[in-house]
């Protein structure tokens, strides 16, 4: 009984703390730095360039689950626990995704941009990069669109999280995950079976997609050294601080082929210094070219 009461008291205190934090998390800068160091040491994920307030909030969520009342105590807990670091990794790097996410964007790629690319490429190999592909939903969607458009293409799909990539490679998903695909794509590339809990993506797509680990924040070459006709880097940059976003925008732009396209997420904007011009503001697609507004 005493234990239960004690843990309720801690819980109440934490809930009280949490309520008083509201949107702004009070920083214990030293403890936060120590937690980030431990995370990097155990998992390789370096979150120093991620938005600090959002990392702190996710750590706090984890502390609430564990009833740990201060960052300093959590720093002690994670210092020697690889298992805890792996738990935190899962919370800090968000892998929410879906097939054909934001249908308007993929509709435009499917009906306008890729058919145009099919004509321009005239049978040569078209190179696509799905950067920050999570569990592969975006990469397989792109493979469907290339295949459907009759494009001879390859999709390099990368993420920092090796566990997410293993799921991506397996290429099996629940029926509900594939629900947002247009009916024509579902009929052509998804075989439904009532006997299985998960559905494999069609084998015709397997030769198109290649998965590999890649850290967008690290100064390393993109897969195959670049010259991409299309890069989709959607809902990833939003997690980084502005300075890191700008650096990655420049790097992604350098990885584009001459008139290659870069498609980013709804809330992601290149800084004015990035040599991109807007191709579709509705779908957040840019093309390598002059700096916007420049002469
Ligand atoms: C919200 S998901 C986006 C998935 C997909 N692009 C989409 O729009 O649905 C963000 C992904 O970015 C990955 N990520 C986070 N930091 C990264 C980094 N430094 N380098 C590469 N990928 C990273 C995460 O592991 C996660 O899978």
Coordinates of C-alpha atoms and ligand atoms in Angstrom, one line a residue:
X1 CA 0.0 0.0 0.0
X2 CA 2.8 2.3 0.9
X3 CA 4.5 1.7 -2.4
X4 CA 1.3 2.3 -4.3
X5 CA 0.7 5.6 -2.4
X6 CA 4.3 6.7 -2.9
X7 CA 4.1 6.0 -6.7
X8 CA 0.8 7.9 -6.8
X9 CA 2.4 10.8 -5.1
X10 CA 5.2 10.8 -7.6
X11 CA 2.7 10.5 -10.4
X12 CA 0.7 13.5 -9.1
X13 CA 3.9 15.5 -8.7
X14 CA 4.9 14.7 -12.3
X15 CA 1.4 15.5 -13.6
X16 CA 1.5 18.8 -11.7
X17 CA 4.9 19.6 -13.2
X18 CA 3.7 18.6 -16.6
X19 CA 0.6 20.8 -16.3
X20 CA 2.7 23.7 -15.2
X21 CA 5.1 23.3 -18.1
X22 CA 2.3 23.9 -20.7
X23 CA 3.9 24.4 -24.1
X24 CA 7.3 25.5 -22.8
X25 CA 9.5 22.9 -21.2
X26 CA 11.8 24.4 -18.5
X27 CA 15.3 23.3 -19.5
X28 CA 17.8 21.7 -17.3
X29 CA 20.4 22.3 -19.9
X30 CA 23.1 20.2 -18.3
X31 CA 20.9 17.2 -17.8
X32 CA 19.4 17.5 -21.3
X33 CA 22.9 17.5 -22.8
X34 CA 23.9 14.5 -20.8
X35 CA 20.7 12.6 -22.0
X36 CA 21.5 13.5 -25.6
X37 CA 25.1 12.3 -25.2
X38 CA 23.9 9.0 -23.8
X39 CA 21.5 8.7 -26.7
X40 CA 24.2 9.3 -29.2
X41 CA 26.6 6.9 -27.5
X42 CA 24.1 4.0 -27.3
X43 CA 22.3 4.5 -30.6
X44 CA 24.4 6.7 -32.9
X45 CA 21.5 9.2 -33.2
X46 CA 22.8 12.7 -32.7
X47 CA 19.9 15.0 -31.8
X48 CA 21.9 18.1 -31.0
X49 CA 20.7 19.6 -34.3
X50 CA 17.1 18.6 -33.8
X51 CA 14.7 21.2 -32.3
X52 CA 15.6 21.2 -28.7
X53 CA 12.2 22.0 -27.3
X54 CA 10.7 19.1 -29.2
X55 CA 13.4 16.7 -28.1
X56 CA 12.9 17.9 -24.5
X57 CA 9.2 17.3 -24.7
X58 CA 9.6 13.8 -26.0
X59 CA 12.1 13.0 -23.2
X60 CA 9.6 14.4 -20.7
X61 CA 6.9 12.2 -22.1
X62 CA 9.1 9.2 -21.5
X63 CA 9.9 10.5 -18.0
X64 CA 6.1 10.6 -17.3
X65 CA 5.7 7.1 -18.5
X66 CA 8.5 6.0 -16.2
X67 CA 7.5 8.3 -13.3
X68 CA 10.9 9.9 -13.3
X69 CA 10.4 13.4 -11.9
X70 CA 13.5 15.2 -13.2
X71 CA 15.8 15.4 -16.2
X72 CA 18.8 14.8 -14.0
X73 CA 17.4 11.5 -12.7
X74 CA 16.5 10.4 -16.2
X75 CA 20.1 11.3 -17.3
X76 CA 21.3 8.9 -14.6
X77 CA 18.9 6.2 -15.8
X78 CA 19.8 6.4 -19.5
X79 CA 23.6 6.7 -18.9
X80 CA 24.1 2.9 -18.5
X81 CA 21.0 1.6 -20.2
X82 CA 21.2 0.8 -23.9
X83 CA 17.7 -0.6 -23.7
X84 CA 16.3 2.8 -22.4
X85 CA 18.2 4.6 -25.1
X86 CA 16.6 2.4 -27.8
X87 CA 13.2 3.2 -26.2
X88 CA 13.9 6.9 -26.4
X89 CA 15.2 6.6 -29.9
X90 CA 11.8 5.3 -31.0
X91 CA 10.1 8.3 -29.4
X92 CA 12.5 11.0 -30.6
X93 CA 12.6 9.9 -34.3
X94 CA 9.0 9.9 -35.3
X95 CA 8.2 7.4 -38.0
X96 CA 4.6 8.3 -38.8
X97 CA 4.0 7.8 -42.5
X98 CA 1.5 6.3 -44.9
X99 CA 1.2 5.2 -48.5
X100 CA 0.3 8.1 -50.8
X101 CA 0.6 10.5 -47.9
X102 CA -1.1 13.8 -48.7
X103 CA -2.9 12.6 -51.8
X104 CA -2.9 16.0 -53.5
X105 CA 0.9 15.8 -53.7
X106 CA 1.1 12.3 -55.1
X107 CA -1.8 13.0 -57.5
X108 CA 0.2 15.9 -59.0
X109 CA 3.3 13.7 -59.2
X110 CA 1.3 11.0 -60.8
X111 CA -0.7 13.0 -63.3
X112 CA 1.7 15.7 -64.3
X113 CA 5.3 15.7 -63.0
X114 CA 6.2 12.0 -63.6
X115 CA 4.6 11.7 -67.0
X116 CA 6.6 14.8 -68.0
X117 CA 9.7 13.2 -66.6
X118 CA 8.9 10.0 -68.5
X119 CA 9.0 11.9 -71.8
X120 CA 12.1 13.9 -70.9
X121 CA 14.0 10.9 -69.7
X122 CA 13.4 9.0 -73.0
X123 CA 14.1 5.6 -71.6
X124 CA 17.2 6.4 -69.6
X125 CA 17.4 5.4 -66.0
X126 CA 15.5 7.8 -63.7
X127 CA 16.9 8.2 -60.2
X128 CA 14.7 8.9 -57.3
X129 CA 15.7 9.4 -53.6
X130 CA 13.2 8.9 -50.8
X131 CA 15.2 10.5 -47.9
X132 CA 13.8 9.8 -44.5
X133 CA 11.6 7.0 -45.8
X134 CA 10.6 5.6 -42.3
X135 CA 9.1 2.2 -42.8
X136 CA 9.0 2.5 -46.6
X137 CA 5.5 3.6 -47.3
X138 CA 6.7 6.6 -49.4
X139 CA 9.4 4.6 -51.2
X140 CA 7.0 1.8 -52.3
X141 CA 4.5 4.5 -53.3
X142 CA 7.1 6.1 -55.6
X143 CA 8.0 2.7 -57.0
X144 CA 4.4 2.2 -57.9
X145 CA 4.2 5.6 -59.6
X146 CA 7.4 5.0 -61.6
X147 CA 6.3 1.5 -62.7
X148 CA 2.8 2.7 -63.6
X149 CA 4.3 5.6 -65.7
X150 CA 6.5 3.1 -67.6
X151 CA 9.6 4.8 -66.3
X152 CA 12.8 2.9 -66.1
X153 CA 13.6 4.0 -62.6
X154 CA 15.3 3.3 -59.3
X155 CA 14.3 4.5 -55.9
X156 CA 17.1 4.9 -53.3
X157 CA 15.3 4.8 -50.0
X158 CA 17.2 5.9 -46.9
X159 CA 16.6 6.5 -43.2
X160 CA 18.7 6.9 -40.1
X161 CA 16.8 4.2 -38.3
X162 CA 17.9 0.7 -39.3
X163 CA 15.0 -1.0 -37.5
X164 CA 12.5 1.1 -39.6
X165 CA 14.5 0.1 -42.7
X166 CA 14.1 -3.6 -41.9
X167 CA 10.3 -3.2 -41.8
X168 CA 10.6 -1.2 -45.1
X169 CA 12.6 -4.0 -46.8
X170 CA 10.1 -6.6 -45.6
X171 CA 7.5 -4.6 -47.5
X172 CA 4.5 -6.1 -45.7
X173 CA 1.8 -3.8 -44.4
X174 CA -1.7 -3.9 -42.9
X175 CA -4.6 -3.4 -45.2
X176 CA -5.4 -0.1 -43.4
X177 CA -1.9 1.3 -44.1
X178 CA -2.6 0.9 -47.8
X179 CA -6.1 2.2 -47.6
X180 CA -5.1 5.7 -48.8
X181 CA -3.8 4.4 -52.1
X182 CA -6.0 5.2 -55.1
X183 CA -8.1 2.1 -56.1
X184 CA -6.2 1.7 -59.4
X185 CA -2.8 1.4 -57.7
X186 CA -4.2 -0.9 -55.0
X187 CA -5.7 -3.2 -57.6
X188 CA -2.5 -3.3 -59.5
X189 CA 0.2 -3.5 -56.8
X190 CA -1.5 -4.9 -53.7
X191 CA -2.6 -8.5 -53.5
X192 CA -5.2 -8.9 -50.8
X193 CA -5.5 -12.2 -49.0
X194 CA -7.9 -12.9 -46.2
X195 CA -5.5 -15.4 -44.7
X196 CA -2.7 -13.0 -43.9
X197 CA -2.6 -10.2 -41.4
X198 CA -0.1 -8.2 -43.5
X199 CA 0.0 -7.7 -47.3
X200 CA 3.2 -7.8 -49.3
X201 CA 3.8 -5.1 -51.9
X202 CA 3.8 -6.5 -55.4
X203 CA 7.0 -8.3 -56.4
X204 CA 7.2 -6.2 -59.6
X205 CA 8.3 -3.3 -57.4
X206 CA 11.1 -5.1 -55.6
X207 CA 13.7 -4.5 -58.3
X208 CA 13.0 -0.8 -58.2
X209 CA 13.7 0.1 -54.5
X210 CA 17.0 -0.1 -52.7
X211 CA 17.1 0.6 -48.9
X212 CA 20.1 1.8 -47.0
X213 CA 21.0 3.7 -43.8
X214 CA 21.8 7.4 -44.4
X215 CA 22.0 10.2 -41.9
X216 CA 20.9 13.5 -43.5
X217 CA 22.8 15.5 -40.8
X218 CA 26.1 13.8 -41.5
X219 CA 28.4 15.1 -44.2
X220 CA 28.2 11.9 -46.3
X221 CA 27.4 11.4 -50.0
X222 CA 23.9 10.5 -50.9
X223 CA 23.4 6.9 -52.2
X224 CA 24.9 6.5 -55.7
X225 CA 26.5 10.0 -55.3
X226 CA 23.5 12.0 -56.4
X227 CA 22.2 13.3 -59.7
X228 CA 18.7 12.5 -58.7
X229 CA 15.7 13.4 -61.0
X230 CA 13.5 13.5 -58.0
X231 CA 14.2 13.7 -54.3
X232 CA 11.3 13.3 -51.8
X233 CA 12.4 14.5 -48.4
X234 CA 9.1 15.0 -46.7
X235 CA 8.3 15.6 -43.0
X236 CA 11.9 15.1 -42.0
X237 CA 13.4 18.6 -42.0
X238 CA 10.7 19.8 -39.7
X239 CA 12.5 18.0 -36.9
X240 CA 15.7 20.0 -37.3
X241 CA 16.8 23.4 -36.2
X242 CA 16.7 26.1 -38.9
X243 CA 20.4 26.1 -39.5
X244 CA 20.5 22.4 -40.1
X245 CA 17.5 22.6 -42.3
X246 CA 19.2 25.2 -44.5
X247 CA 22.4 23.1 -44.7
X248 CA 20.4 20.0 -45.7
X249 CA 18.4 22.0 -48.3
X250 CA 21.7 23.1 -49.9
X251 CA 23.0 19.5 -49.8
X252 CA 19.8 18.0 -51.3
X253 CA 19.9 20.7 -54.1
X254 CA 23.5 19.7 -54.9
X255 CA 22.3 16.1 -55.2
X256 CA 19.8 16.9 -57.9
X257 CA 20.4 16.3 -61.6
X258 CA 20.3 19.4 -63.8
X259 CA 16.5 19.9 -63.8
X260 CA 15.8 17.6 -60.9
X261 CA 12.9 18.1 -58.6
X262 CA 12.8 18.3 -54.8
X263 CA 9.6 17.6 -53.0
X264 CA 9.3 18.5 -49.3
X265 CA 6.6 18.5 -46.6
X266 CA 3.9 21.0 -46.1
X267 CA 5.7 23.0 -43.4
X268 CA 9.1 22.9 -44.9
X269 CA 10.5 25.8 -46.9
X270 CA 14.0 26.4 -48.4
X271 CA 15.8 29.5 -47.3
X272 CA 16.0 32.2 -50.0
X273 CA 19.7 31.4 -50.6
X274 CA 19.0 27.9 -51.8
X275 CA 19.2 27.7 -55.6
X276 CA 15.7 26.3 -56.2
X277 CA 12.7 27.7 -58.0
X278 CA 9.1 26.8 -57.2
X279 CA 7.6 24.3 -59.5
X280 CA 4.4 23.7 -57.6
X281 CA 3.7 25.6 -54.4
X282 CA 0.6 23.5 -53.7
X283 CA 2.6 20.3 -53.7
X284 CA 5.8 21.8 -52.3
X285 CA 7.9 20.8 -55.3
X286 CA 11.0 22.8 -56.3
X287 CA 13.3 22.5 -59.2
X288 CA 17.0 23.1 -59.3
X289 CA 17.7 26.5 -60.8
X290 CA 18.3 30.0 -59.8
X291 CA 17.8 31.4 -56.4
X292 CA 14.1 32.5 -56.1
X293 CA 13.7 36.2 -56.9
X294 CA 17.3 36.3 -58.2
X295 CA 18.2 37.7 -61.6
Ligands
LIG1 C1 7.8 11.4 -40.0 S1 8.9 10.4 -40.8 C2 8.6 10.8 -42.5 C3 8.4 9.6 -43.4 C4 8.0 10.0 -44.8 N1 9.0 10.8 -45.5 C5 6.7 10.7 -44.9 O1 6.6 11.9 -45.2 O2 5.7 10.1 -44.6 C6 10.5 11.1 -40.4 C7 11.6 10.1 -40.7 O3 12.8 10.8 -40.7 C8 13.8 10.0 -40.2 N2 15.0 10.8 -39.7 C9 15.1 11.5 -38.6 N3 16.3 12.1 -38.5 C10 17.0 11.7 -39.6 C11 18.3 11.9 -40.1 N4 19.2 12.6 -39.4 N5 18.7 11.3 -41.3 C12 17.8 10.6 -42.0 N6 16.5 10.3 -41.6 C13 16.1 10.9 -40.4 C14 13.1 9.3 -39.0 O4 13.8 8.1 -38.6 C15 11.8 9.0 -39.7 O5 11.7 7.8 -40.3

